[in-house]
PDB file of C-alpha atoms in Angstrom:
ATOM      1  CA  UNK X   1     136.700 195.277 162.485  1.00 64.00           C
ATOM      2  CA  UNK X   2     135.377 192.095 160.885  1.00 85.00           C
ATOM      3  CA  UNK X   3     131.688 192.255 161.290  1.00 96.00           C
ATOM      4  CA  UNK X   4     129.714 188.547 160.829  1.00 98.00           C
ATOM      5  CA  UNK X   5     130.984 186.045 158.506  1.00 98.00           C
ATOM      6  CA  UNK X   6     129.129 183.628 156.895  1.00 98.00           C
ATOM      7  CA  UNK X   7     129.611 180.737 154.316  1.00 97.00           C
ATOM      8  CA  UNK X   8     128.629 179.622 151.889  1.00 98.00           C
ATOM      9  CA  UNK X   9     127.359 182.599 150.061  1.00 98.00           C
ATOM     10  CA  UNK X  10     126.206 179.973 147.827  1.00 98.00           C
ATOM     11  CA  UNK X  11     124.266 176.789 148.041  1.00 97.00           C
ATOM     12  CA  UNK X  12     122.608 174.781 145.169  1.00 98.00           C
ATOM     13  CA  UNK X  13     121.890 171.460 145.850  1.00 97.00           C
ATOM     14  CA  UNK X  14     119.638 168.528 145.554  1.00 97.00           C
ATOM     15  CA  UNK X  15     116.561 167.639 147.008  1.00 97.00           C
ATOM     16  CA  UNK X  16     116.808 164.795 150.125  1.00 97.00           C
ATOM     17  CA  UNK X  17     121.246 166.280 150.320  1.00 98.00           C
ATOM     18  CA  UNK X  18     122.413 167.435 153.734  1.00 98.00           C
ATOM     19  CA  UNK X  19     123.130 171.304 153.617  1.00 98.00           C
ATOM     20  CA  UNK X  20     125.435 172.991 156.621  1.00 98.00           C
ATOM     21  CA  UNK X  21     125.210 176.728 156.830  1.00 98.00           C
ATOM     22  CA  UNK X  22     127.986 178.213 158.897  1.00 98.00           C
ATOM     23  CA  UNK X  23     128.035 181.776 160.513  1.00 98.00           C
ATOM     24  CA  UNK X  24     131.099 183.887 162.590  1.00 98.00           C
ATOM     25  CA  UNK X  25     129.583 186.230 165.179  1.00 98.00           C
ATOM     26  CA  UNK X  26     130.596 189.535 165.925  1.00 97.00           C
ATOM     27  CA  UNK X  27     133.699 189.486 168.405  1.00 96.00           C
ATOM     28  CA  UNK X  28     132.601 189.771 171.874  1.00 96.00           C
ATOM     29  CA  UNK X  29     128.370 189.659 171.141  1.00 97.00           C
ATOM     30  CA  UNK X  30     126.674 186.712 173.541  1.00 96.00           C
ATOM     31  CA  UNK X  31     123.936 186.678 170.691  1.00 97.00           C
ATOM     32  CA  UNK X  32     123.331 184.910 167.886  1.00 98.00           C
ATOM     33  CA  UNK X  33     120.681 184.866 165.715  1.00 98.00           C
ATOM     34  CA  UNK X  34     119.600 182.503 162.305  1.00 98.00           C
ATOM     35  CA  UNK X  35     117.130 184.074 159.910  1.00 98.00           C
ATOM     36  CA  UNK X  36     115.659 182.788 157.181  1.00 98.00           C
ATOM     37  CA  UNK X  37     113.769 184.867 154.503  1.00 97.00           C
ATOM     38  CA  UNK X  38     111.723 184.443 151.562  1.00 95.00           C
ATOM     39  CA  UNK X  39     109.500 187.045 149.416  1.00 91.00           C
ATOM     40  CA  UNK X  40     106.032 185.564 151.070  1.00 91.00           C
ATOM     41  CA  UNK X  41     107.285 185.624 154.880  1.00 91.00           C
ATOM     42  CA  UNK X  42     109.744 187.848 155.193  1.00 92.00           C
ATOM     43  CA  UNK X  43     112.729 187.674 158.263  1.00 95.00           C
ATOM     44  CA  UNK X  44     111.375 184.651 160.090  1.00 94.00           C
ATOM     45  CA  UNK X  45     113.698 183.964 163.040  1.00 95.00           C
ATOM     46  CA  UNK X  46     114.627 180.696 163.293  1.00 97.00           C
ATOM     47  CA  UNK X  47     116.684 179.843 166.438  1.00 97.00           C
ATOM     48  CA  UNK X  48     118.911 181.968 168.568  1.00 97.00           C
ATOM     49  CA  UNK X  49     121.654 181.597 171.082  1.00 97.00           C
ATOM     50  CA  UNK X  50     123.191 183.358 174.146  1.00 97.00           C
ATOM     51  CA  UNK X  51     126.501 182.548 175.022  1.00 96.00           C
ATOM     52  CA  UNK X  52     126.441 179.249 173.199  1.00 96.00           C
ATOM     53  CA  UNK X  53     122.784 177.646 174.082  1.00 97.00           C
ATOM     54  CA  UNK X  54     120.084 177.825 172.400  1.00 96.00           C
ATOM     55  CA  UNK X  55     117.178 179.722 174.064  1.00 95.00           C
ATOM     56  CA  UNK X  56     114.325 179.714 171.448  1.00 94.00           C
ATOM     57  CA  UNK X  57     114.185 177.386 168.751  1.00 94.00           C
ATOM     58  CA  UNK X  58     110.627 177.818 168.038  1.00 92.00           C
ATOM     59  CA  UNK X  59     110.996 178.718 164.897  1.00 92.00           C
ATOM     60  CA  UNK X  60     113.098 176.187 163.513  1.00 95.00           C
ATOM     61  CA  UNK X  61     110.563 174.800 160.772  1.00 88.00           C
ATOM     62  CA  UNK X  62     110.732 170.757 161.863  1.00 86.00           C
ATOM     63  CA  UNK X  63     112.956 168.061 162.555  1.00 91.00           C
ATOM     64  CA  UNK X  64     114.723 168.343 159.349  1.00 96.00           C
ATOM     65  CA  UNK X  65     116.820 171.165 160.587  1.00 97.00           C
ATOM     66  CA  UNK X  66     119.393 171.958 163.588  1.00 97.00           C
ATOM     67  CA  UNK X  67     121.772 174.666 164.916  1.00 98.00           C
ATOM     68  CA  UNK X  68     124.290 174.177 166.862  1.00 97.00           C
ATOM     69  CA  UNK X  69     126.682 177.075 168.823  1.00 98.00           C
ATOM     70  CA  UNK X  70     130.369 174.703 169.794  1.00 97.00           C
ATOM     71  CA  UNK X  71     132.306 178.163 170.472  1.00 96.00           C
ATOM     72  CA  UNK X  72     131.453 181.434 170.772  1.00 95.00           C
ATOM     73  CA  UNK X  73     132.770 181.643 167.660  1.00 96.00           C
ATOM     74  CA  UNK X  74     130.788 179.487 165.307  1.00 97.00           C
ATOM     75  CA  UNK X  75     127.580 178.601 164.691  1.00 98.00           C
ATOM     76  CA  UNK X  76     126.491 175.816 162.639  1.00 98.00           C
ATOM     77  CA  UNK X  77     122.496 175.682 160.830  1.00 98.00           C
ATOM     78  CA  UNK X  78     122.147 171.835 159.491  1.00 98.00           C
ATOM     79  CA  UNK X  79     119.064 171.319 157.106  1.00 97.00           C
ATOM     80  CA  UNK X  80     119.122 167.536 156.515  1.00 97.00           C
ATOM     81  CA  UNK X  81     117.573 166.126 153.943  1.00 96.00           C
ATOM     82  CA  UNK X  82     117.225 169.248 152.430  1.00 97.00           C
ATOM     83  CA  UNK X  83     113.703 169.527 150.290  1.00 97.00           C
ATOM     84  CA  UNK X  84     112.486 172.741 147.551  1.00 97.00           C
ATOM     85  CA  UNK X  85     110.777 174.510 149.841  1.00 96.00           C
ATOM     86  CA  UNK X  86     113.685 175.236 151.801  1.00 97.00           C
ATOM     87  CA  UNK X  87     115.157 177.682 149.064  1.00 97.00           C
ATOM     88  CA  UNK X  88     115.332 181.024 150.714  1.00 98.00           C
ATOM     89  CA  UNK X  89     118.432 183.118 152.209  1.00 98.00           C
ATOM     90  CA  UNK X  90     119.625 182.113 155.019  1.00 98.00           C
ATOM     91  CA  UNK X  91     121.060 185.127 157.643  1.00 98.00           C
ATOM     92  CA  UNK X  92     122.973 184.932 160.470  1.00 98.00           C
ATOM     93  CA  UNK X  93     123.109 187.824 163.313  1.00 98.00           C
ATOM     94  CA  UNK X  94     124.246 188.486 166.266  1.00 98.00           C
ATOM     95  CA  UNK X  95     124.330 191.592 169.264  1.00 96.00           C
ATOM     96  CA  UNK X  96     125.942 192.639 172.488  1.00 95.00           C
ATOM     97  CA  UNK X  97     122.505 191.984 174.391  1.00 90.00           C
ATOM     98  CA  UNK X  98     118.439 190.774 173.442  1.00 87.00           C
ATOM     99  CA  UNK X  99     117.330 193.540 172.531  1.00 86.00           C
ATOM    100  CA  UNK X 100     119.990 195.645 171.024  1.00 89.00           C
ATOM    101  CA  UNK X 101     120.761 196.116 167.438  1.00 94.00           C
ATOM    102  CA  UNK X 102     121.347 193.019 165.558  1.00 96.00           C
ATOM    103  CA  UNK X 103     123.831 192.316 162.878  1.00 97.00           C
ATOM    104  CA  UNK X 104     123.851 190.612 160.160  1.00 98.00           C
ATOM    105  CA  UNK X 105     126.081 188.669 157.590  1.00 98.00           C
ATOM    106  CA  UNK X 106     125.809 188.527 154.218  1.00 98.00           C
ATOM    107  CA  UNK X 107     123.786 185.825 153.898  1.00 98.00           C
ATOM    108  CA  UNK X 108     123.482 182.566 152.239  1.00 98.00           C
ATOM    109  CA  UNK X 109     121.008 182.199 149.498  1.00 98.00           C
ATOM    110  CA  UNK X 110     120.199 178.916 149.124  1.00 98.00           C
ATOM    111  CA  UNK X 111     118.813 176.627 146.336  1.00 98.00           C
ATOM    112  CA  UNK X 112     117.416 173.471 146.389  1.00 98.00           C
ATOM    113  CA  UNK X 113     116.522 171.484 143.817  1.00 97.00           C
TER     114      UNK X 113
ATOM    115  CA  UNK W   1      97.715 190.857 165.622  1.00 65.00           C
ATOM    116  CA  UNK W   2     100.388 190.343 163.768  1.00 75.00           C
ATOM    117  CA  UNK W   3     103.488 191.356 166.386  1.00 87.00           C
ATOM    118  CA  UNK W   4     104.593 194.147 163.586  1.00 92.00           C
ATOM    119  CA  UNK W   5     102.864 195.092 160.224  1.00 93.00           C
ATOM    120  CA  UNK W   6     103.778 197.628 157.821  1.00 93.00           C
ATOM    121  CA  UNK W   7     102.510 198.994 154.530  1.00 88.00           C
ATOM    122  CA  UNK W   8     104.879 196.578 151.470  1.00 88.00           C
ATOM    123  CA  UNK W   9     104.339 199.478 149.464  1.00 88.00           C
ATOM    124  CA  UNK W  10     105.964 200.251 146.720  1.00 92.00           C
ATOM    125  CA  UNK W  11     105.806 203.518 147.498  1.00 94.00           C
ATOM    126  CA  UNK W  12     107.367 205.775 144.511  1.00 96.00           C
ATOM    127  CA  UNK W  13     108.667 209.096 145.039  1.00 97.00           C
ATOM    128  CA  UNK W  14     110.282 211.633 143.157  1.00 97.00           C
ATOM    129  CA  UNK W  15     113.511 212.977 143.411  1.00 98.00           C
ATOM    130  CA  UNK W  16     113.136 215.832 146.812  1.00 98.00           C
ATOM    131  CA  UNK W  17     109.917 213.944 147.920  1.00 97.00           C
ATOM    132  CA  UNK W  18     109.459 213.717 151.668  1.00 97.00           C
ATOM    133  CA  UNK W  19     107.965 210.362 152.361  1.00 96.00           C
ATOM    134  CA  UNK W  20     106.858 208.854 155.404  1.00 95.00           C
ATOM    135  CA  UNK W  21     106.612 204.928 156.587  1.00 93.00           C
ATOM    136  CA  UNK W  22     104.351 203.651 159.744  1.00 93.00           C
ATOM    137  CA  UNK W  23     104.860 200.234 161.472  1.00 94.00           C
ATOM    138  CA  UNK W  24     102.019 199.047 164.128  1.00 94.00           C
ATOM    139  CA  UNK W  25     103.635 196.904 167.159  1.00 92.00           C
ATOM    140  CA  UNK W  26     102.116 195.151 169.247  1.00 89.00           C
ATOM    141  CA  UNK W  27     104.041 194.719 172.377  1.00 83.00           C
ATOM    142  CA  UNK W  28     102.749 197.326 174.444  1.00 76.00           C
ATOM    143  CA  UNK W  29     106.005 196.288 176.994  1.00 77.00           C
ATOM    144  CA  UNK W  30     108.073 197.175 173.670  1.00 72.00           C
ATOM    145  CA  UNK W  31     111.570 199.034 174.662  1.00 78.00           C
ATOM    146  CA  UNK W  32     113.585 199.145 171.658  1.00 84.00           C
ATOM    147  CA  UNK W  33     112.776 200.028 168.296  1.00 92.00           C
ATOM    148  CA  UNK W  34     114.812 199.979 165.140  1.00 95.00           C
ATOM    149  CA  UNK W  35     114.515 201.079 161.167  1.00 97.00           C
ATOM    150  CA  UNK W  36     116.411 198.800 159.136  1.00 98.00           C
ATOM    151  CA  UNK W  37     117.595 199.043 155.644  1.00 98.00           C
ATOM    152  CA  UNK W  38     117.481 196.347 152.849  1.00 98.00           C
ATOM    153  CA  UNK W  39     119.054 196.543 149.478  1.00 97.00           C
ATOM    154  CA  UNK W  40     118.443 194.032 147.149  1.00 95.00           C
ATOM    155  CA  UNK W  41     119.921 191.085 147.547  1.00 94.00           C
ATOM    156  CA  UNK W  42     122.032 192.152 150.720  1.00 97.00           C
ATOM    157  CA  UNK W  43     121.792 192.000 154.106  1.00 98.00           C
ATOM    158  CA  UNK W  44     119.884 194.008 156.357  1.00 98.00           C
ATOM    159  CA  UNK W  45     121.483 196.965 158.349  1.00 98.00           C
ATOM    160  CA  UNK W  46     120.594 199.284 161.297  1.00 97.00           C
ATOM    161  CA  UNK W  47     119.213 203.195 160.030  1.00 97.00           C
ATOM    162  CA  UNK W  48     118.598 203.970 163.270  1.00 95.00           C
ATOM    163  CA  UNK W  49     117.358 203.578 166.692  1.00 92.00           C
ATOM    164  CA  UNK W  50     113.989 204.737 167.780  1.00 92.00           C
ATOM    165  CA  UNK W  51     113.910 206.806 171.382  1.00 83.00           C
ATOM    166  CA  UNK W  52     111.062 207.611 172.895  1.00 84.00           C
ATOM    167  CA  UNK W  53     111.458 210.959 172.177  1.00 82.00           C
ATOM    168  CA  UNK W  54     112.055 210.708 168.365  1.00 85.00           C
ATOM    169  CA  UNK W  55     115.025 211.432 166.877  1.00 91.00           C
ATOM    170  CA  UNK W  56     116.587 212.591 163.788  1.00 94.00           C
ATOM    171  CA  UNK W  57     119.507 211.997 161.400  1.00 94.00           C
ATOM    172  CA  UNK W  58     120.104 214.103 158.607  1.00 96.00           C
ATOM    173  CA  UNK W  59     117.075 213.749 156.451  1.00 98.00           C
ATOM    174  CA  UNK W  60     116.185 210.843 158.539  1.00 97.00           C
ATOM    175  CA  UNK W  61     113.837 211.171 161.198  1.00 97.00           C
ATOM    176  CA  UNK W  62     112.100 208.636 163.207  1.00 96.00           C
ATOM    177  CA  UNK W  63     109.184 208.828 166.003  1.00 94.00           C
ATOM    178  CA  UNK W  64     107.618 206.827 168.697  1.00 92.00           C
ATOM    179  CA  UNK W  65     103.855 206.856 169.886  1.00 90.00           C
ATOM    180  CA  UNK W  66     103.224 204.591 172.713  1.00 89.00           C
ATOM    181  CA  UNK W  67      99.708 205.253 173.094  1.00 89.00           C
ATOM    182  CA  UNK W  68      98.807 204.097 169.279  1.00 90.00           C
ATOM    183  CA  UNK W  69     101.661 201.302 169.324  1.00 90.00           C
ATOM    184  CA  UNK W  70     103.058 202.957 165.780  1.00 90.00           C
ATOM    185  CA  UNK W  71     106.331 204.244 165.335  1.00 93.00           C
ATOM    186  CA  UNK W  72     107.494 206.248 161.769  1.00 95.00           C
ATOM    187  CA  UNK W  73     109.909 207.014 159.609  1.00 96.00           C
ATOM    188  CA  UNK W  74     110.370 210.334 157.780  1.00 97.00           C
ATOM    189  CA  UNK W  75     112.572 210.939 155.093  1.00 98.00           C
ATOM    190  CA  UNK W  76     113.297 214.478 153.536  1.00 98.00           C
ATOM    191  CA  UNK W  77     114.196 215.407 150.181  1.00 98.00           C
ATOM    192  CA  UNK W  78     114.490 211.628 149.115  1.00 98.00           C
ATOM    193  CA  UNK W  79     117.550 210.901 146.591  1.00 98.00           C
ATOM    194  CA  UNK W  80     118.206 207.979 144.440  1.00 98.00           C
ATOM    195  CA  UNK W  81     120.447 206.295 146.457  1.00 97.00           C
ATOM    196  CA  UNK W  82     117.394 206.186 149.643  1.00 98.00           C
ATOM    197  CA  UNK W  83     115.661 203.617 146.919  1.00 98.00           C
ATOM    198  CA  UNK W  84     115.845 199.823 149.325  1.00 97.00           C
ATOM    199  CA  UNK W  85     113.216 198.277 151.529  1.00 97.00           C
ATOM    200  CA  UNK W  86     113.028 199.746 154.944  1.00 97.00           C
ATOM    201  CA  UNK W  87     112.455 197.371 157.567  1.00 97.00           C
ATOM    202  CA  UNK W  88     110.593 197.868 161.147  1.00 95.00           C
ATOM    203  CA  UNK W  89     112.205 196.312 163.841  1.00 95.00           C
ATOM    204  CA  UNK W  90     110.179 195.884 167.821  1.00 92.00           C
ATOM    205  CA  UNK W  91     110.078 193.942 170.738  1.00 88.00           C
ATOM    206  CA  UNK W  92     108.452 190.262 170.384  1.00 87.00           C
ATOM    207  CA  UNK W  93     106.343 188.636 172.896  1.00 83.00           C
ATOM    208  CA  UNK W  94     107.665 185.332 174.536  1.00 82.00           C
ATOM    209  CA  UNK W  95     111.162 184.404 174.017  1.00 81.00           C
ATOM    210  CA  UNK W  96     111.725 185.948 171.097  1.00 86.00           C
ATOM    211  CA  UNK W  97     114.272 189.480 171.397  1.00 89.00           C
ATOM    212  CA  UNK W  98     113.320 191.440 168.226  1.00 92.00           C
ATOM    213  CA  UNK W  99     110.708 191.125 165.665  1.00 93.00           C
ATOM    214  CA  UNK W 100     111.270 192.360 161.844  1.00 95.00           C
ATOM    215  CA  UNK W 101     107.871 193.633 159.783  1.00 94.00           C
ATOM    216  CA  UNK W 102     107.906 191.802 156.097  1.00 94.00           C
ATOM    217  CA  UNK W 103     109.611 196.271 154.848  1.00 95.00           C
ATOM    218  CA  UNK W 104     108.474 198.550 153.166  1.00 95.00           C
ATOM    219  CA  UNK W 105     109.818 199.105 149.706  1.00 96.00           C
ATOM    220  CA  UNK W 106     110.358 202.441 147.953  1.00 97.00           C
ATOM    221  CA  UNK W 107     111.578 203.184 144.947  1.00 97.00           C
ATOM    222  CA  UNK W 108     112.887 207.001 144.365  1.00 98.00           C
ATOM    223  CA  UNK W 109     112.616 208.024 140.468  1.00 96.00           C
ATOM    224  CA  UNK W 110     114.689 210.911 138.727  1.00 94.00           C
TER     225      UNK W 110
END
């Protein structure tokens, strides 16, 4: 059973570039959840959906970045432009309800520039 | 208050140590608790759930006390391979599902 995907493993890029994350929830979970974590603030939640729309995206540091949920499916986190202090890894999760166990992909460790 | 705080450690053990880990919530409403585990440069992944009667897993065993917000996590004759961050997972307030504390790392040495 495929658990959550995510891609790019992988991001180096350039300060003021557009960056697109991209995450594959579990089969079947009405949650998803984006992450982001660094050594100084740990698992900072970012934004999170159920079935599809947003709910809390109080976290989501400023304009510069969005999320978007299409499918239930795919999940999209959109960091444009992107700047240095962005530079962390990036982790989507997801779970059957809010407060089950969550998830999570491998990650995307990004770098910018 | 910070909504979850535990000790960053490092706590470092010897081979066979028992060591223990607290976490402080703050979400007296709190329903589900979780100990995560974090190797370096992975992902995060479930332990175990927390009841409110504690429970135990092998040499893992984890507790709840409501009435001083804290819940723990004991591990028994500690090997190598236990060496990661451990990661305490509660209730938030507001909108937000789940909370993660910043871990706890240990490091278990031959």
């Amino acid at each position: 059973d495929a658990g959550v995907i995510q891609s790019p493993r992988h991001e180096v890029t350039e300060m003021g570039q557009e960056v697109t994350l991209r995450c594959k929830p579990i089969s079947g979970h009405d949650y998803l959840f984006w992450y982001r974590q660094t050594m100084m603030r740990g698992l900072e939640l970012l934004i999170y959906f159920n079935n599809n729309v947003p709910i809390d995206d109080s976290g989501m540091p400023e304009d510069r970045f969005s999320a978007k949920m299409p499918n239930a499916s795919f999940s999209t986190l959109k960091i444009q432009p992107s700047e240095p202090r962005d530079s962390a890894v990036y982790f989507c999760a997801s779970s059957l309800l809010a407060f089950y166990e969550q998830y999570f992909g491998p990650g995307t460790r990004l770098t910018v520039t | 208050r910070k909504e979850v705080e535990q000790d960053p450690g490092p706590f470092n053990v010897p081979e066979g140590a028992t060591v223990a880990f607290n976490c402080t919530y703050s979400n007296s409403a709190s329903q589900s608790f979780f100990w995560y585990r974090q190797d370096c440069r992975k992902e995060p992944k479930l332990l175990m759930s927390v009841y409110s009667s504690g429970n135990e897993d092998g040499r893992f065993t984890a507790q709840l006390n409501r009435a001083s917000q804290y819940i723990s996590l004991l591990i028994r004759d500690s090997k190598l391979s236990d060496s990661a961050t451990y990661l305490c997972v509660a209730p938030g307030s507001g909108n937000t599902p789940l909370v993660f504390g910043k871990g706890t790392r240990l490091s278990v040495i031959a």
